[in-house]
Coordinates of C-alpha atoms and ligand atoms in Angstrom, one line a residue:
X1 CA -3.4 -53.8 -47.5
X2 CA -6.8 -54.9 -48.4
X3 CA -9.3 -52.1 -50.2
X4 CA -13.0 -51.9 -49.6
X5 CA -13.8 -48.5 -50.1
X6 CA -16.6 -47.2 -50.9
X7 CA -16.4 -43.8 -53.7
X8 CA -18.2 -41.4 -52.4
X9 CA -17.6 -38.5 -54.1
X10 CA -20.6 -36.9 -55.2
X11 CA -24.0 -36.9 -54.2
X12 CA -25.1 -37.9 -57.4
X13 CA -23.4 -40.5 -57.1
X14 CA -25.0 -41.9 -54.4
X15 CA -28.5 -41.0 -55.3
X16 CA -27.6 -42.5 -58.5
X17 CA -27.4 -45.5 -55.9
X18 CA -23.8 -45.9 -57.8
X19 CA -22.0 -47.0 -54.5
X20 CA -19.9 -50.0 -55.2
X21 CA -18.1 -52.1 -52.7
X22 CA -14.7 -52.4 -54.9
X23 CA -12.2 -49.3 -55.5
X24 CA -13.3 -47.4 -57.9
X25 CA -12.2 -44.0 -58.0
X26 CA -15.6 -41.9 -59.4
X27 CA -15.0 -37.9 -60.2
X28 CA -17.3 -35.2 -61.4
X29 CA -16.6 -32.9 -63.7
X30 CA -19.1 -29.8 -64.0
X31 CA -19.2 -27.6 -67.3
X32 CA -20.8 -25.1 -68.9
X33 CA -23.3 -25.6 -71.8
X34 CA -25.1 -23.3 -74.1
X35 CA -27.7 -24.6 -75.6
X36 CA -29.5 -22.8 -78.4
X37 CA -32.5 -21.7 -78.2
X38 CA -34.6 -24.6 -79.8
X39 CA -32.3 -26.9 -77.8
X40 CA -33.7 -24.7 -74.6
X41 CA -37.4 -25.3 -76.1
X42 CA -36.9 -29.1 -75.7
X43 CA -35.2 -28.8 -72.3
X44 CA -37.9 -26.6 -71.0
X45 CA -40.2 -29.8 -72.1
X46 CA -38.0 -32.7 -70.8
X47 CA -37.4 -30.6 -67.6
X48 CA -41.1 -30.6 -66.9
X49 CA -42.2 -33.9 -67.7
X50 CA -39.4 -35.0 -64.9
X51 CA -41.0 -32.7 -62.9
X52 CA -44.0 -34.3 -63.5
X53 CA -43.5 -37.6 -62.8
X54 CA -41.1 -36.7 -59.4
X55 CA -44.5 -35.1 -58.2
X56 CA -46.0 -37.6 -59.0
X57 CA -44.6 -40.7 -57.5
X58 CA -44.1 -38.0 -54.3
X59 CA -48.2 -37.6 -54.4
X60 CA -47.9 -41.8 -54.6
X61 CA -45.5 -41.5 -51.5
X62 CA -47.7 -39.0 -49.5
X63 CA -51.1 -41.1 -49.3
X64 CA -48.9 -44.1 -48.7
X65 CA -47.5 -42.5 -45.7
X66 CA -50.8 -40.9 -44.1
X67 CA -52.6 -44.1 -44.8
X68 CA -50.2 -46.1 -43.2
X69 CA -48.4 -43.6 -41.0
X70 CA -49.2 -45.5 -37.4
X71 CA -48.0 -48.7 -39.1
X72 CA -44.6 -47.1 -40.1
X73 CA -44.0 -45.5 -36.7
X74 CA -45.1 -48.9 -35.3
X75 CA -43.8 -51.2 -37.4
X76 CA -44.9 -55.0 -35.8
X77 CA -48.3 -55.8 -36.4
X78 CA -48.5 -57.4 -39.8
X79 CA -46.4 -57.1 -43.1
X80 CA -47.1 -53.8 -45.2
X81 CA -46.0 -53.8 -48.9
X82 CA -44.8 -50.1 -49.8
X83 CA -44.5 -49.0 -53.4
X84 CA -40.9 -50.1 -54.5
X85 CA -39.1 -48.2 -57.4
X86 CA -40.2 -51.1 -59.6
X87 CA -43.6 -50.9 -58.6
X88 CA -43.8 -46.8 -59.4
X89 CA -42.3 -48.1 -62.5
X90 CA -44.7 -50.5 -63.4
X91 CA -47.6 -47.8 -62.3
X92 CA -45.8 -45.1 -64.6
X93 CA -45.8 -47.4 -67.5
X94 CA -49.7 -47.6 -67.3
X95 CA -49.9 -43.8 -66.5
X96 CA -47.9 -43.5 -70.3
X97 CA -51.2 -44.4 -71.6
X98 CA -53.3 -42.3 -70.5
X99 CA -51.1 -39.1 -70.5
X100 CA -49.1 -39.8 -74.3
X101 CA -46.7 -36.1 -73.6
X102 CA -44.7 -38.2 -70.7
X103 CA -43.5 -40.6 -73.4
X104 CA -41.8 -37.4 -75.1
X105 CA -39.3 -38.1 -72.4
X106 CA -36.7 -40.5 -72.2
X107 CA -38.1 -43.4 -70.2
X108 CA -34.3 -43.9 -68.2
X109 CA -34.6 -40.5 -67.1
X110 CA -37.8 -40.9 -65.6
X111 CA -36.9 -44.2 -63.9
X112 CA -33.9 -41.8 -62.6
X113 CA -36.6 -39.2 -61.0
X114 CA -38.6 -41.9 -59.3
X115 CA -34.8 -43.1 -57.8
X116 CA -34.5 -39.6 -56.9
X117 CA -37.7 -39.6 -54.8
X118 CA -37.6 -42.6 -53.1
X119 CA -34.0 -41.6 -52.2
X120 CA -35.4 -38.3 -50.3
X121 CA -38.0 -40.5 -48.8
X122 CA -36.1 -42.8 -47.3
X123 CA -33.8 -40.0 -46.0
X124 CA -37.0 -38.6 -44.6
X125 CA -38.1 -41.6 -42.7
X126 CA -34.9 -42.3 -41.3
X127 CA -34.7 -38.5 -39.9
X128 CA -38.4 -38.8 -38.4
X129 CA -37.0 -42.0 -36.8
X130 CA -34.2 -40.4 -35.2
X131 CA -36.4 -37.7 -33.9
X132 CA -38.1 -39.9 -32.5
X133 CA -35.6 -42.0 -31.1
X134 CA -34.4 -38.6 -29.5
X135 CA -37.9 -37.4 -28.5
X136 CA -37.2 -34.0 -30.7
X137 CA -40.0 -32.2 -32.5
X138 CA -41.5 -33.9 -35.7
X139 CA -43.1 -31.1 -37.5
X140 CA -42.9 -27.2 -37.7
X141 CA -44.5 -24.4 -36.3
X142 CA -47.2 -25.2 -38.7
X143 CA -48.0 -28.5 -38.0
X144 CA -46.0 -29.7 -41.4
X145 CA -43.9 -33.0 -41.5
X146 CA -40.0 -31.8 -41.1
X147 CA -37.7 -32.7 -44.3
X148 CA -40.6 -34.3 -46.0
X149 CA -39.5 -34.1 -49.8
X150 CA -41.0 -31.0 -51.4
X151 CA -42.5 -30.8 -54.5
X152 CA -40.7 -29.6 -57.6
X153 CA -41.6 -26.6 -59.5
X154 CA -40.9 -24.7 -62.0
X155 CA -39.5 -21.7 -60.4
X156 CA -36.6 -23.6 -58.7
X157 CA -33.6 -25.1 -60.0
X158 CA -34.3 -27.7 -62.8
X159 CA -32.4 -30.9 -63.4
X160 CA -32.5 -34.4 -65.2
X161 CA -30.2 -37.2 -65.2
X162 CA -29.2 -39.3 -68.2
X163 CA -28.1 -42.8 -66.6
X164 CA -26.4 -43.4 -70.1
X165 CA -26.0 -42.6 -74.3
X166 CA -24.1 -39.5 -73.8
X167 CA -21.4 -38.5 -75.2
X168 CA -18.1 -36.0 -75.4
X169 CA -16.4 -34.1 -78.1
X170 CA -13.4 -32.4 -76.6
X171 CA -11.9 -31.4 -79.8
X172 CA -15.1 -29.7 -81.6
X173 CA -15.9 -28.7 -77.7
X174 CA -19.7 -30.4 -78.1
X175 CA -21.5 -32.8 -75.6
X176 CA -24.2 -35.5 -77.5
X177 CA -27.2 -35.8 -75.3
X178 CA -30.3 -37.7 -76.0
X179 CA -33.1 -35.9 -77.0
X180 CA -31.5 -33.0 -77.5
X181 CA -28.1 -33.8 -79.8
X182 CA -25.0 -32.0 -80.0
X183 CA -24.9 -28.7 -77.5
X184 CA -22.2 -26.4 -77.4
X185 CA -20.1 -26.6 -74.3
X186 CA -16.7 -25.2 -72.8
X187 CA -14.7 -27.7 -71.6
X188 CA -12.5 -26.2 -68.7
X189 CA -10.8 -29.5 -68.3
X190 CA -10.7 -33.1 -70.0
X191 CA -11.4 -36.3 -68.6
X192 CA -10.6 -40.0 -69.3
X193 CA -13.1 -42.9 -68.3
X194 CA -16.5 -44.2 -68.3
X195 CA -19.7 -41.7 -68.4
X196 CA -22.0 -43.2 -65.5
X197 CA -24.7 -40.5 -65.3
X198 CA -24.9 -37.1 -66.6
X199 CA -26.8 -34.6 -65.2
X200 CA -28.3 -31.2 -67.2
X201 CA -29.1 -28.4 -64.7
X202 CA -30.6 -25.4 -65.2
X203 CA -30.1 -22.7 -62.7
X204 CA -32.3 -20.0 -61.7
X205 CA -30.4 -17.2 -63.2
X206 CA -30.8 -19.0 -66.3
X207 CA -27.7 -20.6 -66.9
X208 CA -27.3 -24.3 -68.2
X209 CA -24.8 -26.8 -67.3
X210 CA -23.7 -30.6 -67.5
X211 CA -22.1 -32.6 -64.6
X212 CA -20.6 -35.3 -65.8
X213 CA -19.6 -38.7 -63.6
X214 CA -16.7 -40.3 -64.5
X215 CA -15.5 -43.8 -63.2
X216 CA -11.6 -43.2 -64.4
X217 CA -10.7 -47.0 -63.8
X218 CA -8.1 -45.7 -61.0
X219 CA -7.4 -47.4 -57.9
X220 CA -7.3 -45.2 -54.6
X221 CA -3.6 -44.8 -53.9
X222 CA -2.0 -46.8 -51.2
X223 CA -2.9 -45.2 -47.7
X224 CA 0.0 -43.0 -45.9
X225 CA 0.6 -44.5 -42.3
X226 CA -1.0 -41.8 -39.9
X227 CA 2.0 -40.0 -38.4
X228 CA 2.3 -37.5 -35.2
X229 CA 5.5 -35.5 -36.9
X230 CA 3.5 -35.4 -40.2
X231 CA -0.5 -34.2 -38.9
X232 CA -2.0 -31.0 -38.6
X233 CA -4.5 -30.3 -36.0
X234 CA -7.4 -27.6 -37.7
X235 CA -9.4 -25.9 -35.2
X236 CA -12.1 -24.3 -37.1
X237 CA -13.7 -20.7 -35.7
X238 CA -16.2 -17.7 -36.5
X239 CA -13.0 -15.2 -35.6
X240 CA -10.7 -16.9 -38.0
X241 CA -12.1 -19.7 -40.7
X242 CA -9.3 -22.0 -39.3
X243 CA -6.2 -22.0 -37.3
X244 CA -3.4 -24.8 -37.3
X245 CA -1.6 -26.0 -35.2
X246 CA 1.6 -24.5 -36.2
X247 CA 0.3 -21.3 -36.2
X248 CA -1.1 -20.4 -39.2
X249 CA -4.2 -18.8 -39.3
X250 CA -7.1 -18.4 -42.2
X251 CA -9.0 -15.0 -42.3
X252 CA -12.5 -15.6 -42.4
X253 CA -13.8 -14.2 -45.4
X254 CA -17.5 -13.5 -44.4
X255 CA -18.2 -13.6 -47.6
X256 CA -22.3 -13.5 -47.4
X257 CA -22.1 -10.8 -45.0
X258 CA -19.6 -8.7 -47.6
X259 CA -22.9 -8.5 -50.1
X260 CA -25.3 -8.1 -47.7
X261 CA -26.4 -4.4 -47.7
X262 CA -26.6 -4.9 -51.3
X263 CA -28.9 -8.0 -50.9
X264 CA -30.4 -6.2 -48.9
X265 CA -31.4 -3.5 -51.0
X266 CA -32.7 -5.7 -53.6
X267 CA -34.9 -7.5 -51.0
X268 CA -36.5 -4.0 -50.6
X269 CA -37.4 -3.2 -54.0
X270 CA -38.8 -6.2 -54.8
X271 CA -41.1 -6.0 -51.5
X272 CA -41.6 -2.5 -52.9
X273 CA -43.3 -4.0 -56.5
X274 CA -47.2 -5.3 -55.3
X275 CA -47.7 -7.3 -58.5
X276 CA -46.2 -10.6 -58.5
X277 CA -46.8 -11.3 -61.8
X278 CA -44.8 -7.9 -63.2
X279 CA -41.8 -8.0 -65.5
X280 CA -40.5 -5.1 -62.9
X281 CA -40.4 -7.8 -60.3
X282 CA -39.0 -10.4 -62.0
X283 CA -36.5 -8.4 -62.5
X284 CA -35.6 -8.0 -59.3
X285 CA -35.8 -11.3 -58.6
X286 CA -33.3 -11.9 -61.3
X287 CA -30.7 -9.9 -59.5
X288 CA -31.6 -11.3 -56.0
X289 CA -30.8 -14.7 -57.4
X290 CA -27.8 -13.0 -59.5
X291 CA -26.1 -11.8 -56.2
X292 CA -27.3 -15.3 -54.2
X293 CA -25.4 -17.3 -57.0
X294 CA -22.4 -14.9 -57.1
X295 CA -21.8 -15.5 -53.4
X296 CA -22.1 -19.2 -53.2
X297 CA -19.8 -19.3 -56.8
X298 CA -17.4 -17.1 -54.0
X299 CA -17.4 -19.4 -51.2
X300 CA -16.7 -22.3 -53.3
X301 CA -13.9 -20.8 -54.9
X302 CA -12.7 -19.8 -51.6
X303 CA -13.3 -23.5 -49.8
X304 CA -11.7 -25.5 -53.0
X305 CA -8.9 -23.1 -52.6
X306 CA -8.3 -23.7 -49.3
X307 CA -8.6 -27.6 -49.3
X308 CA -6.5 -28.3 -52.4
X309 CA -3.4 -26.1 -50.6
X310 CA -4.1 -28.4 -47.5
X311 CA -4.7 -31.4 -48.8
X312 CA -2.4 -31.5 -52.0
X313 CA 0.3 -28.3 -51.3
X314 CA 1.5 -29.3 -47.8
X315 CA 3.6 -32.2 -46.0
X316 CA 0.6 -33.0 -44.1
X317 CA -0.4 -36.3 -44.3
X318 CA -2.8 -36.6 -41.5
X319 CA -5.2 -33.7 -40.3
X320 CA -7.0 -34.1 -36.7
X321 CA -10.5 -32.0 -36.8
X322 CA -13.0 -32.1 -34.5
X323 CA -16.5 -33.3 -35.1
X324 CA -19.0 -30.1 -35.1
X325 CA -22.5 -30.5 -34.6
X326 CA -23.8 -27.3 -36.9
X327 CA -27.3 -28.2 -37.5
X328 CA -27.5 -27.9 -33.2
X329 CA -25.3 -24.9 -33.5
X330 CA -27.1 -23.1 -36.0
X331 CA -30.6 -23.0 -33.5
X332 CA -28.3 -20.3 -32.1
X333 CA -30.4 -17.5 -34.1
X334 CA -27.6 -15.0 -32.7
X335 CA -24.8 -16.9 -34.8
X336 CA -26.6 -18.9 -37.4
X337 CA -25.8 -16.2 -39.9
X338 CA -22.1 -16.4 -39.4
X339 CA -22.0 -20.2 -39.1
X340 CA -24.0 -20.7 -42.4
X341 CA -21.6 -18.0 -44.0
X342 CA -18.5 -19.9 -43.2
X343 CA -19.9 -23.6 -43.8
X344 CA -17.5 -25.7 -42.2
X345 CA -19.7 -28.5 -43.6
X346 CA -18.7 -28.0 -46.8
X347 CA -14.9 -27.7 -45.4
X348 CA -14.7 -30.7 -43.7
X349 CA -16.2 -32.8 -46.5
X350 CA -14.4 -31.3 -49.6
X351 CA -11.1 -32.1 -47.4
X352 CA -12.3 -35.5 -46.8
X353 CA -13.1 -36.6 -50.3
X354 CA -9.8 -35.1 -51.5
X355 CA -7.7 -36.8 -48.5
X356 CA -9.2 -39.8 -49.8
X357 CA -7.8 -38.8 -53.5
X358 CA -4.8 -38.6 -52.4
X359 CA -4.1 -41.7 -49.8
X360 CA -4.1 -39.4 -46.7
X361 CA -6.0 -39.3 -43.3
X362 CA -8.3 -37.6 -41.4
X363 CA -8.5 -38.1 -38.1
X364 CA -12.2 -36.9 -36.3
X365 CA -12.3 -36.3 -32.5
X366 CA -15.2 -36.6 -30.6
X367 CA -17.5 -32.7 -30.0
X368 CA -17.3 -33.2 -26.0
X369 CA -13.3 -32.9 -26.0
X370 CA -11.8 -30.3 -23.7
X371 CA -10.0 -29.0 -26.7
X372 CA -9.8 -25.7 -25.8
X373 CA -9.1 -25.3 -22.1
X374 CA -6.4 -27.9 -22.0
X375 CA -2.9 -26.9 -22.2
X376 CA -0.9 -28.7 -25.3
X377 CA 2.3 -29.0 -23.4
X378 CA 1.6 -29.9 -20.1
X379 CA -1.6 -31.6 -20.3
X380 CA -3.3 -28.9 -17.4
X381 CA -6.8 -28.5 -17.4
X382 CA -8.3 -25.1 -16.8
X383 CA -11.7 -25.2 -14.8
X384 CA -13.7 -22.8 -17.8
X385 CA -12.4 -20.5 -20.6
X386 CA -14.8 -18.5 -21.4
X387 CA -15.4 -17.5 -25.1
X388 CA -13.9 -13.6 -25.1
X389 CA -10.7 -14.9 -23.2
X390 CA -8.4 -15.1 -26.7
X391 CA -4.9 -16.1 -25.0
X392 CA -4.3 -17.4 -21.7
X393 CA -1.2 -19.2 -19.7
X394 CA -0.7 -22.3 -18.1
X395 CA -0.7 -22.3 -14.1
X396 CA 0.9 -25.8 -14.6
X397 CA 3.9 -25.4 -16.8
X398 CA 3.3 -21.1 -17.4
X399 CA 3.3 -21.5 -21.2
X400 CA 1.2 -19.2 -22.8
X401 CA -1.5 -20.0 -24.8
X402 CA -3.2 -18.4 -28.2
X403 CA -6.6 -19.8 -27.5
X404 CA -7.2 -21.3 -30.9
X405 CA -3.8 -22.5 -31.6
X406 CA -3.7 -24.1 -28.5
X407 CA -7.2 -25.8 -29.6
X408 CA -5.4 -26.8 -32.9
X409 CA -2.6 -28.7 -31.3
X410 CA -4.5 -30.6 -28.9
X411 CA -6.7 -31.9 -31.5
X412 CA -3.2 -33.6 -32.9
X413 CA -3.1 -35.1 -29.2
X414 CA -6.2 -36.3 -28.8
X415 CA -6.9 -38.1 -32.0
X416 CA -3.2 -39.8 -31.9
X417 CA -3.7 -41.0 -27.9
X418 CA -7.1 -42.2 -29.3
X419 CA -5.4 -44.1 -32.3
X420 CA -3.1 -45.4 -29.9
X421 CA -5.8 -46.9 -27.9
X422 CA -6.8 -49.1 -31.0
X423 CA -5.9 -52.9 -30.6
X424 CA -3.0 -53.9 -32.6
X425 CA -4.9 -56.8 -34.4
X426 CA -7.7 -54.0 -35.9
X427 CA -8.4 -54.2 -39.8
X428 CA -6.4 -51.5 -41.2
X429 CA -9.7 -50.6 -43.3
X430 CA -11.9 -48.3 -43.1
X431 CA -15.7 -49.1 -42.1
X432 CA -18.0 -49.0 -44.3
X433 CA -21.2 -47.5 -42.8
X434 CA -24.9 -48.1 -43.8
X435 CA -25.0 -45.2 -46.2
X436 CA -22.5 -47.0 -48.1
X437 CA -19.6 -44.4 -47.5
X438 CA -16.2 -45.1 -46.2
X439 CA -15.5 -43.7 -42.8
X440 CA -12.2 -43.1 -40.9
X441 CA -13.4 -43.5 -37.4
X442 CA -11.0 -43.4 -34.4
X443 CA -12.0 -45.4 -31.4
X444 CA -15.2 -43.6 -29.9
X445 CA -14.6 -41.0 -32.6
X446 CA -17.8 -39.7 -34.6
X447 CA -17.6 -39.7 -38.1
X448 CA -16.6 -37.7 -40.5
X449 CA -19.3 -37.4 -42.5
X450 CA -21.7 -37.3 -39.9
X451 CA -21.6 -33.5 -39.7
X452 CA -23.4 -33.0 -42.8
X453 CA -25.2 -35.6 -42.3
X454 CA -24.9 -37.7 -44.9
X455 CA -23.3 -40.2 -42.9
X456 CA -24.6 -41.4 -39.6
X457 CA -23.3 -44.8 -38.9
X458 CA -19.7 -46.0 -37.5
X459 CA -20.0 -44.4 -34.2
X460 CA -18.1 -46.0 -31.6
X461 CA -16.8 -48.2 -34.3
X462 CA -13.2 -49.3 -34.4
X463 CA -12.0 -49.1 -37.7
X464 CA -8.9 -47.8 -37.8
X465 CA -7.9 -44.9 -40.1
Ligands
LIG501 ZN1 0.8 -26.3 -19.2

């Protein structure tokens, strides 16, 4: 069987613009640094010359786009040259000159946060162009361009990308980076393989660390024939995180929800504190972002946890999920809460990339599928179920139903009757989409990836997973 897949493992990765068209397996491996504190002083530098030059080239990118904004939604009257990465480039060179400080930087790692940009900017266009296409709102309530990049400061999140020269020490537990030099760091695990890029972040609580991405040389293992006795259908819920189809049920851990009288709380007293600028509210805007970090560090503990046992703990070789649209159902202010809290999104794609790892399939059915009120043994359809009924039985065949269970196992049916639909003669390999990513489309199956929108080609493709 023939290979072109795409890695497509981390986003960095891809705004990296690392995609290859050959296997190559690329991992990333997140640690902990601790730089000292004139190591910190130079960061604190190199951090905000990147900044810099980000908000610049997006300043570049915003006059380009008013000035030429009826010509982009209307693109057929003459040729327009937009600014290229190598023209920004170019312009940055000149920009050196006059402000000396940006060559204190390292001149890759700029060229990585003019990539950055223009990555976010394309993104951008394409999403106004799907508006569009869809005749949906392109601008908030006040009047502002939806996901137009935003400019970086130095309150957020900081981060820079080395494209190359660094280096590991596992045995004296240091990491070499340019500019700075050896930095203290605690390796969890160890890696073999090629450094691609290496990114330094800087959290808002203060904490450093390094994310390494690694091209180990490893071919993606041989695919595992999708098989009915061997797939698990995962119906995912606010009730219950997921239920299979054999039965099992995950609690959901509502973790956001479990800290949110004391976020609450904290909210309060830093509305209580009237000057901004006050080392009273600072701290308290310390322990806001403490308690933010400590329940996203919980979710994704939970959500690695749950995907490694499925994907590497079970028999399961193929798992049948439908395709969720949550960015529609999250304008449901009643349940966005609850649906942000659980973030399937993040399910779906951790157990993609890791069924990738390890040669298995997943198997996405299409969002209008009468999952729910259709019985899995008999094939009955029920008129409406409405959402409070939790167990029902057949008038066809009288087998009684747990409502999400039942959900579960016909997502098994579905996606095989659909693979079954494919034409023998199909290449066995999966399309590769126009973001570059691998997708495993069934017949007039969504993708995958196209619930977290990273992904939105393949549809109606017939690649066969
Ligand atoms: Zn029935």
């Amino acid at each position: 069987m023939k290979k072109f897949w795409v890695s497509t493992l981390t986003l960095s990765a891809l705004k990296a613009n690392c995609a290859v068209t050959i296997a190559v397996m690329l991992k990333a491996y997140k640690y902990r640094i601790y730089p000292t504190d004139q190591q910190q002083a130079i960061l604190t530098q190199q951090f905000g010359i990147g900044r810099f030059v980000y908000n610049w080239a997006l300043e570049q990118k915003k006059k380009e786009y008013n000035e030429y904004k009826i010509w982009i939604q209307n693109p057929i009257n003459e040729k327009k040259k937009f600014k290229s990465a190598f023209d920004l480039n170019i312009e940055l060179t000149q920009l050196k000159k006059e402000l000396y400080w940006i060559n204190y930087a390292q001149s890759q790692t700029l060229q990585q946060e003019i990539a950055h940009l223009l990555h976010a900017y394309q993104r951008f266009l394409k999403n106004i162009k799907e508006r569009k296409a869809q005749h949906k709102k392109t601008t908030n309530k006040k009047g502002k361009l939806l996901d137009l990049p935003k400019f970086k400061t130095r309150k957020d999140r900081q981060s820079l990308s080395f494209p190359q020269s660094v280096k590991v020490d596992f045995e004296s537990s240091h990491v070499q980076i340019p500019k700075l030099g050896k930095v203290a760091c605690i390796f969890s695990r160890q890696f073999t393989g090629k450094i691609k890029t290496t990114t330094l972040l800087k959290t808002v609580t203060g904490k450093y660390f390094v994310s390494i991405l690694v091209e180990n040389g490893k071919e993606f293992p041989e695919r595992i024939e999708a098989n009915k006795n061997h797939a698990v259908g995962i119906d995912v819920g606010l009730s219950h995180f997921a239920t299979f189809s054999d039965g099992t049920k995950i609690k959901n851990p509502r973790l956001f929800k479990r800290s949110l009288s004391r976020l609450k709380q904290v909210q309060r007293s830093m509305a209580r504190k009237k000057n901004r600028t006050s080392k009273n509210y600072s701290k308290a805007k310390l322990r806001r972002a403490l308690l933010e970090e400590r329940v996203a560090n919980q979710r994704s503990d939970f959500l690695h946890k749950a995907t490694h046992h499925l994907v590497c703990e079970s028999q399961a070789t193929t798992f049948c999920v439908e395709d969720l649209s949550v960015k529609n159902m999250m304008q449901n202010h009643k349940l966005a809460r609850s649906i942000a809290d659980v973030s399937w999104s993040d399910f779906f794609r951790q157990l993609k990339y890791k069924a990738q790892w390890h040669g298995k399939n997943v198997l996405v059915i299409g969002r209008f599928m009468p999952s729910s009120k259709t019985c899995s043994s008999c094939g009955y359809k029920l008129e409406a179920l409405p959402l409070c009924v939790r167990s029902w039985q057949c008038p066809g065949c009288g087998a009684g139903h747990d409502r999400d269970v039942n959900a579960a196992k016909n997502l098994v049916n579905f996606a095989f009757s659909e693979l079954e639909k494919i034409p023998a003669g199909q290449p066995e390999v999966p399309k590769v989409c126009s973001f570059g990513q691998a997708c495993e489309c069934v017949a007039s199956v969504n993708c995958l990836l196209d619930i977290d929108k990273s992904c939105s080609g393949s549809r109606n493709s017939y690649a066969r997973a």
